Structures are given as structure tokens and as C-alpha cells.
Short mmCIF file of C-alpha atoms and ligand atoms in Angstrom, two decimals:
data_model
loop_
_atom_site.label_atom_id
_atom_site.label_comp_id
_atom_site.label_asym_id
_atom_site.label_seq_id
_atom_site.Cartn_x
_atom_site.Cartn_y
_atom_site.Cartn_z
CA UNK A 1 0.03 0.00 -0.01
CA UNK A 2 3.08 2.25 0.41
CA UNK A 3 4.37 3.25 -3.02
CA UNK A 4 6.16 6.40 -2.20
CA UNK A 5 9.76 6.25 -3.40
CA UNK A 6 12.78 6.15 -0.95
CA UNK A 7 16.41 6.49 -1.31
CA UNK A 8 18.42 4.04 0.63
CA UNK A 9 20.60 5.73 3.34
CA UNK A 10 20.44 3.85 6.59
CA UNK A 11 21.30 0.23 7.36
CA UNK A 12 18.02 -1.29 8.11
CA UNK A 13 16.70 -3.28 9.95
CA UNK A 14 18.32 -1.62 13.01
CA UNK A 15 19.12 -4.01 15.95
CA UNK A 16 16.33 -4.64 18.61
CA UNK A 17 16.87 -6.62 21.69
CA UNK A 18 15.89 -7.00 25.54
CA UNK A 19 17.81 -5.00 28.01
CA UNK A 20 18.42 -7.52 30.91
CA UNK A 21 19.85 -5.12 33.52
CA UNK A 22 17.24 -2.43 32.80
CA UNK A 23 14.56 -4.92 32.85
CA UNK A 24 15.61 -6.17 36.33
CA UNK A 25 15.88 -2.62 37.64
CA UNK A 26 12.52 -1.59 36.40
CA UNK A 27 10.57 -4.80 37.03
CA UNK A 28 9.40 -5.24 33.47
CA UNK A 29 10.79 -6.35 30.11
CA UNK A 30 12.49 -3.40 28.72
CA UNK A 31 13.51 -3.62 24.89
CA UNK A 32 15.29 -1.21 22.67
CA UNK A 33 15.17 -0.32 19.14
CA UNK A 34 18.56 0.89 18.17
CA UNK A 35 17.74 3.51 15.41
CA UNK A 36 20.78 5.31 16.77
CA UNK A 37 22.75 2.62 14.90
CA UNK A 38 21.40 3.13 11.50
CA UNK A 39 24.69 3.94 9.86
CA UNK A 40 24.53 7.62 8.60
CA UNK A 41 26.84 10.01 10.64
CA UNK A 42 25.90 9.47 14.19
CA UNK A 43 22.67 7.77 13.34
CA UNK A 44 19.07 8.72 14.49
CA UNK A 45 15.37 8.83 13.71
CA UNK A 46 15.78 11.47 11.10
CA UNK A 47 17.55 9.01 8.56
CA UNK A 48 14.22 7.10 8.11
CA UNK A 49 12.29 10.26 7.17
CA UNK A 50 15.02 11.61 4.99
CA UNK A 51 14.82 8.40 2.84
CA UNK A 52 11.48 9.61 1.72
CA UNK A 53 12.18 13.30 1.72
CA UNK A 54 15.33 13.26 -0.16
CA UNK A 55 13.76 10.83 -2.72
CA UNK A 56 11.09 13.56 -3.30
CA UNK A 57 13.78 16.22 -3.51
CA UNK A 58 15.42 14.18 -6.31
CA UNK A 59 12.11 13.58 -7.91
CA UNK A 60 11.57 17.26 -7.95
CA UNK A 61 14.95 17.89 -9.57
CA UNK A 62 16.16 20.10 -6.61
CA UNK A 63 19.77 21.27 -6.61
CA UNK A 64 19.77 22.70 -3.05
CA UNK A 65 18.29 20.97 0.03
CA UNK A 66 17.50 23.34 2.91
CA UNK A 67 16.10 22.57 6.28
CA UNK A 68 15.97 24.26 9.71
CA UNK A 69 16.00 23.58 13.50
CA UNK A 70 18.02 24.88 16.35
CA UNK A 71 21.83 25.13 16.41
CA UNK A 72 22.37 21.57 17.65
CA UNK A 73 19.77 20.11 15.37
CA UNK A 74 20.45 16.34 14.79
CA UNK A 75 17.96 16.54 11.91
CA UNK A 76 19.91 19.41 10.22
CA UNK A 77 23.16 17.51 10.42
CA UNK A 78 21.68 14.29 9.10
CA UNK A 79 19.99 16.17 6.31
CA UNK A 80 23.37 17.48 5.18
CA UNK A 81 24.92 14.00 5.47
CA UNK A 82 22.23 12.54 3.42
CA UNK A 83 22.06 15.33 0.82
CA UNK A 84 25.86 15.20 0.11
CA UNK A 85 25.75 11.50 -0.39
CA UNK A 86 23.10 12.06 -2.93
CA UNK A 87 25.11 14.83 -4.65
CA UNK A 88 22.65 17.56 -3.44
CA UNK A 89 23.88 20.81 -1.94
CA UNK A 90 22.59 21.32 1.76
CA UNK A 91 21.98 24.64 3.24
CA UNK A 92 21.19 24.75 6.85
CA UNK A 93 19.00 27.88 7.88
CA UNK A 94 19.13 27.40 11.66
CA UNK A 95 17.50 29.32 14.46
CA UNK A 96 19.93 31.33 16.46
CA UNK A 97 19.01 29.33 19.56
CA UNK A 98 20.91 26.92 21.92
CA UNK A 99 24.56 26.24 21.70
CA UNK A 100 25.59 27.66 18.37
CA UNK A 101 29.41 27.29 18.95
CA UNK A 102 31.48 24.78 17.24
CA UNK A 103 30.56 21.95 19.34
CA UNK A 104 28.46 18.77 19.03
CA UNK A 105 26.58 18.71 15.74
CA UNK A 106 28.13 21.97 14.58
CA UNK A 107 31.49 20.21 14.46
CA UNK A 108 30.01 17.66 11.99
CA UNK A 109 28.36 20.40 10.01
CA UNK A 110 31.69 22.03 9.62
CA UNK A 111 33.71 18.78 8.81
CA UNK A 112 31.00 18.02 5.95
CA UNK A 113 31.40 21.56 4.68
CA UNK A 114 27.69 22.03 4.80
CA UNK A 115 26.68 25.90 4.63
CA UNK A 116 25.16 26.92 7.91
CA UNK A 117 23.22 30.20 8.24
CA UNK A 118 21.85 31.46 11.53
CA UNK A 119 18.70 33.59 11.59
CA UNK A 120 17.92 35.43 14.83
CA UNK A 121 14.15 34.53 14.84
CA UNK A 122 11.73 32.14 16.39
CA UNK A 123 9.32 32.45 13.26
CA UNK A 124 9.48 29.58 10.69
CA UNK A 125 7.94 31.89 8.21
CA UNK A 126 10.82 34.09 8.40
CA UNK A 127 13.15 31.09 8.12
CA UNK A 128 11.31 29.92 5.02
CA UNK A 129 11.47 33.32 3.55
CA UNK A 130 15.08 33.35 4.03
CA UNK A 131 15.46 29.93 2.33
CA UNK A 132 13.58 31.23 -0.79
CA UNK A 133 15.84 34.41 -0.73
CA UNK A 134 19.09 32.31 -0.65
CA UNK A 135 17.70 30.02 -3.40
CA UNK A 136 16.85 33.12 -5.57
CA UNK A 137 20.25 34.55 -4.98
CA UNK A 138 21.94 31.40 -6.34
CA UNK A 139 19.44 30.84 -9.06
CA UNK A 140 19.05 27.26 -8.01
CA UNK A 141 15.99 25.26 -7.38
CA UNK A 142 15.46 24.29 -3.66
CA UNK A 143 13.62 21.54 -1.82
CA UNK A 144 12.48 22.79 1.63
CA UNK A 145 12.36 20.25 4.47
CA UNK A 146 10.32 21.46 7.60
CA UNK A 147 11.83 21.40 11.13
CA UNK A 148 12.51 17.81 12.07
CA UNK A 149 11.44 16.37 8.66
CA UNK A 150 7.99 16.26 10.23
CA UNK A 151 5.58 16.44 7.47
CA UNK A 152 3.19 13.69 6.55
CA UNK A 153 5.83 12.10 3.93
CA UNK A 154 8.64 12.11 6.51
CA UNK A 155 6.12 10.49 8.98
CA UNK A 156 5.95 7.38 6.73
CA UNK A 157 9.50 6.65 7.99
CA UNK A 158 8.27 5.51 11.44
CA UNK A 159 5.25 3.65 9.87
CA UNK A 160 8.06 1.60 8.09
CA UNK A 161 9.93 1.18 11.46
CA UNK A 162 6.82 -0.38 13.09
CA UNK A 163 6.49 -2.73 10.21
CA UNK A 164 10.17 -3.61 10.60
CA UNK A 165 9.58 -4.32 14.46
CA UNK A 166 6.38 -6.29 13.61
CA UNK A 167 8.58 -8.68 11.33
CA UNK A 168 10.53 -9.63 14.48
CA UNK A 169 7.40 -11.42 15.87
CA UNK A 170 7.92 -9.91 19.21
CA UNK A 171 4.55 -8.64 20.79
CA UNK A 172 4.81 -5.36 22.47
CA UNK A 173 2.54 -3.88 25.06
CA UNK A 174 4.08 -0.29 25.19
CA UNK A 175 6.16 1.84 22.95
CA UNK A 176 7.86 4.98 24.38
CA UNK A 177 9.58 7.49 22.01
CA UNK A 178 10.73 11.07 22.27
CA UNK A 179 8.50 13.83 20.67
CA UNK A 180 10.24 16.94 19.52
CA UNK A 181 8.56 17.99 16.23
CA UNK A 182 5.97 15.06 16.20
CA UNK A 183 6.65 13.06 13.15
CA UNK A 184 8.37 10.13 14.89
CA UNK A 185 5.49 9.84 17.36
CA UNK A 186 2.91 10.13 14.65
CA UNK A 187 4.45 7.53 12.42
CA UNK A 188 4.86 5.22 15.40
CA UNK A 189 1.29 5.61 16.48
CA UNK A 190 -0.11 5.01 12.94
CA UNK A 191 2.37 2.16 12.28
CA UNK A 192 1.78 0.56 15.58
CA UNK A 193 -2.08 0.63 14.79
CA UNK A 194 -1.44 -0.93 11.46
CA UNK A 195 1.26 -3.50 12.40
CA UNK A 196 1.40 -3.93 16.12
CA UNK A 197 -1.93 -4.34 17.53
CA UNK A 198 -2.05 -4.13 21.32
CA UNK A 199 0.97 -1.77 21.51
CA UNK A 200 -0.06 1.52 23.20
CA UNK A 201 2.36 4.45 22.42
CA UNK A 202 3.61 7.15 24.76
CA UNK A 203 5.12 10.12 23.25
CA UNK A 204 7.46 11.82 25.61
CA UNK A 205 7.41 15.44 24.88
CA UNK A 206 10.81 17.37 25.02
CA UNK A 207 9.39 20.68 23.78
CA UNK A 208 6.37 22.71 24.80
CA UNK A 209 4.58 22.83 21.42
CA UNK A 210 0.88 21.81 21.29
CA UNK A 211 1.49 18.21 20.39
CA UNK A 212 -2.05 17.14 21.24
CA UNK A 213 -2.97 19.02 18.07
CA UNK A 214 0.42 18.62 16.00
CA UNK A 215 0.53 14.72 16.39
CA UNK A 216 -2.94 13.88 15.29
CA UNK A 217 -2.63 16.09 12.28
CA UNK A 218 0.59 14.24 11.26
CA UNK A 219 -1.12 10.86 11.97
CA UNK A 220 -4.07 11.92 9.55
CA UNK A 221 -1.75 13.38 6.89
CA UNK A 222 0.30 10.18 6.90
CA UNK A 223 -2.75 7.83 6.95
CA UNK A 224 -3.99 10.04 3.98
CA UNK A 225 -0.76 9.49 1.96
CA UNK A 226 -1.30 5.70 2.60
CA UNK A 227 -5.02 5.68 1.81
CA UNK A 228 -5.81 4.02 5.13
CA UNK A 229 -8.52 5.25 7.44
CA UNK A 230 -7.23 3.70 10.76
CA UNK A 231 -9.01 6.61 12.46
CA UNK A 232 -6.96 8.32 15.24
CA UNK A 233 -5.51 5.56 17.33
CA UNK A 234 -5.26 6.15 21.10
CA UNK A 235 -2.01 7.38 22.49
CA UNK A 236 -0.46 9.07 25.47
CA UNK A 237 1.64 12.22 25.80
CA UNK A 238 3.91 12.66 28.55
CA UNK A 239 5.49 16.01 29.50
CA UNK A 240 9.22 15.54 29.91
CA UNK A 241 10.39 18.82 28.88
CA UNK A 242 11.69 19.96 32.23
CA UNK A 243 13.39 23.29 32.15
CA UNK A 244 12.93 23.72 28.36
CA UNK A 245 13.55 22.30 25.06
CA UNK A 246 17.36 21.22 24.65
CA UNK A 247 18.03 22.29 28.35
CA UNK A 248 19.16 19.11 30.08
CA UNK A 249 16.71 18.08 32.97
CA UNK A 250 17.67 16.37 36.13
CA UNK A 251 15.43 13.37 35.35
CA UNK A 252 17.00 13.06 31.83
CA UNK A 253 20.50 13.19 33.25
CA UNK A 254 19.61 10.41 35.71
CA UNK A 255 18.28 8.33 32.84
CA UNK A 256 21.41 8.96 30.79
CA UNK A 257 23.51 7.75 33.79
CA UNK A 258 21.19 4.71 34.38
CA UNK A 259 21.36 3.54 30.66
CA UNK A 260 25.16 3.93 30.34
CA UNK A 261 25.88 2.20 33.67
CA UNK A 262 23.49 -0.64 33.20
CA UNK A 263 23.52 -1.24 29.48
CA UNK A 264 26.42 0.70 28.06
CA UNK A 265 24.20 2.67 25.90
CA UNK A 266 24.55 6.25 25.19
CA UNK A 267 21.52 8.59 25.35
CA UNK A 268 21.48 12.28 24.81
CA UNK A 269 20.33 15.35 26.97
CA UNK A 270 17.71 16.79 24.53
CA UNK A 271 15.66 13.85 23.39
CA UNK A 272 16.50 10.31 24.34
CA UNK A 273 17.54 10.97 27.92
CA UNK A 274 14.27 12.83 28.62
CA UNK A 275 12.20 10.29 26.83
CA UNK A 276 13.82 7.41 28.60
CA UNK A 277 13.27 9.24 32.03
CA UNK A 278 9.67 9.11 30.88
CA UNK A 279 9.80 5.30 30.72
CA UNK A 280 11.44 5.15 34.03
CA UNK A 281 8.77 7.40 35.57
CA UNK A 282 6.06 5.24 34.14
CA UNK A 283 7.76 2.12 35.48
CA UNK A 284 8.23 3.56 38.89
CA UNK A 285 4.49 4.59 38.84
CA UNK A 286 3.45 1.02 38.17
CA UNK A 287 2.15 1.49 34.65
CA UNK A 288 3.90 -1.72 33.33
CA UNK A 289 3.14 -5.23 34.28
CA UNK A 290 6.21 -7.60 35.09
CA UNK A 291 5.57 -9.63 31.95
CA UNK A 292 4.77 -6.57 29.68
CA UNK A 293 7.14 -6.04 26.83
CA UNK A 294 7.95 -2.32 26.76
CA UNK A 295 9.96 -0.99 23.86
CA UNK A 296 12.07 2.18 23.93
CA UNK A 297 12.79 3.73 20.56
CA UNK A 298 16.40 4.88 20.62
CA UNK A 299 16.22 7.86 18.27
CA UNK A 300 19.80 8.82 18.26
CA UNK A 301 21.14 12.26 19.29
CA UNK A 302 24.85 11.40 20.16
CA UNK A 303 26.15 14.62 18.64
CA UNK A 304 23.99 16.74 21.05
CA UNK A 305 25.61 14.94 24.05
CA UNK A 306 28.81 16.74 23.40
CA UNK A 307 27.36 20.17 23.07
CA UNK A 308 26.31 21.34 26.68
CA UNK A 309 28.77 21.98 29.37
CA UNK A 310 28.74 18.89 31.54
CA UNK A 311 30.64 20.57 34.38
CA UNK A 312 27.29 21.70 35.51
CA UNK A 313 25.43 18.29 35.31
C1 LIG B 1 14.41 14.83 16.26
C2 LIG B 1 14.77 13.90 17.20
C3 LIG B 1 13.80 13.35 18.01
C4 LIG B 1 12.29 13.66 17.98
O1 LIG B 1 11.72 13.38 16.87
P1 LIG B 1 10.58 14.05 16.20
O2 LIG B 1 10.07 13.30 15.00
O3 LIG B 1 11.09 15.41 15.78
O4 LIG B 1 9.46 14.28 17.21
C5 LIG B 1 14.05 12.38 19.07
N1 LIG B 1 15.40 12.00 19.27
C6 LIG B 1 16.40 12.51 18.55
C7 LIG B 1 17.78 12.23 18.91
C8 LIG B 1 16.08 13.54 17.50
O5 LIG B 1 17.03 14.06 16.81
#
């Protein structure tokens, strides 16, 4: 039913396995889906979205690929990596927010030679107008990817991920993922409804946008592309933002330490640490049964781990 073209960027299927020490610590079966290990740059969830979005850019004959986000955007870094591999020229028009210095993902952007422009605004309209201005200045055709790659087409990447998980034959009761621009959660919710019946999705919000509106819109948009009318599956939103988007939280840092000590797996302070803190919070509140299978989607973010000043943490 999905006939949208994709380019091949990542190494799929990504590994998925049960975490024995974490399961013992949390009193339920904790599994992990390692989309951080998908083989492009430092990996992460944006690769599945970009396989659709960059195929669309190629189909439209784009010369420039532009996207946006904050300074340490994993999505922008991965868009640059994917575009360069396909012979497309990346321009990252980033919001001048967060850690703009040459740290974390900015190091990778520089090593790739990706052009980075900072715009001091919080308005995406201003950002998209700047993208059009740059493209006109160059006289080149541009393909614009929204923040996080979260539009209905990009969302299909996580519908595919759920199909990939279903092929393992493991039955899941809960799936927990980070929610930053909404596409991953939306694709996970739609894909779980289609391929993993019985799995309830919790989207751990790491930003303060109105996800109760954004996520259902993306679910409907992606379902529309697929021509399915799954309706709007039930899902849960959990506020794990803490002191603010991309600002490390104490709960998130505790989750990072726990995962690293028990399982040797690296989480990040912006997304996966806070999302896993959500899973820990649910486990401690008794939301999971001892024989439940609870899947954590590791969506990447390693570059962001090396951006903040950890002397404070
Ligand atoms: C972007 C991102 C997310 C959130 O995914 P969205 O689809 O934007 O909600 C989660 N984890 C990491 C590491 C990310 O870079």
C-alpha cells in the first residue's frame, strides 16, 4: 500500500533486543530499538524520514536541500549528510538558539562543509522566506524540508519502522519515544495501529509545542498518503520537557547515567535521555506489568551529548 519512493541511506533493519539489567531494575521487560545505529553519521530517527524526503527532492529535480532547526539540530546535521551523499547541496538555515558554538553537531556540519546560516528569529515563516531568498540569489531550485522532517511524507519513515518491528514477531504492550517535532510519534502511532496491535504508544514531549494537535494532524496526514482510514489511534503524551527544549533536565540526566551504567548505551540530553526518563517514571508509577514488553525507541542524538557544558550536570 506504500508506493512512495525512498532512497537508501540507512542500514535497516536496526538491531532490537531486550535489556536484561534495565529490565531487572525497572521490573518489566524493557526492549530497545537501536535507530541510533542506523549507519549515517551518528545515526538517529531523521534518517528514516530523509529516505522519503530526499527521494522527493530528487524527483523534483532540486539542486539545493534546505532545512532548519536549532543550532544543535540532529535533523539538520543528518539532512546535510544525506544530501551530500546524493550529490545535493545542503544549506542549513538554523534558528540562532541553543549552543551555536562549534561543538556537538556543529562540528560535524563544519567537517561536512555544509553551509550553515543562523537567523535570529523564532518564526519559521521568516526562516522559510530566508530559504527562498538564498535560493533566488543562487538561481538554483530548492527543496525545503520542515523542522525535524515532520510532514506527512517524513512521518512514513516511522510507519516503516513499526512494520520492521512487527517482522521480529515480538509482541509489544508499550512503545515509548521522544516527541520533538511530532513526526516520529505520529508515524509510530499510525504504524503501531497498522502492524503492532495491542501496543500503546507514549510520546514523551521534550518541547512545549501543542502536540495534542500536531501529532494527530501528522497521523491523519500520513494515513491520508497511505489511503488507510485507521482513524486516530489512542496514544498518550507525557510532558518530559523539564526546564525547556534542549536544556538538560535532572530526570533526563539520571536516565542517561542509568542507561550508560546498566547497559553501556549512550542517550542524549535533548531527546532520548528525557524520553527514557519518561519510561522510568512510568515504570516507577506501576504503569507496566512484570511480563509486559516495553519498547524504547532509541532515536539517536549522540552529537548533542557533546554540546552542553557537563561541568554543571
Ligand atoms: C528529532 C529527534 C527526536 C524527535 O523526533 P521528532 O520526529 O522530531 O518528534 C528524537 N530524538 C532525537 C535524537 C532527535 O534528533
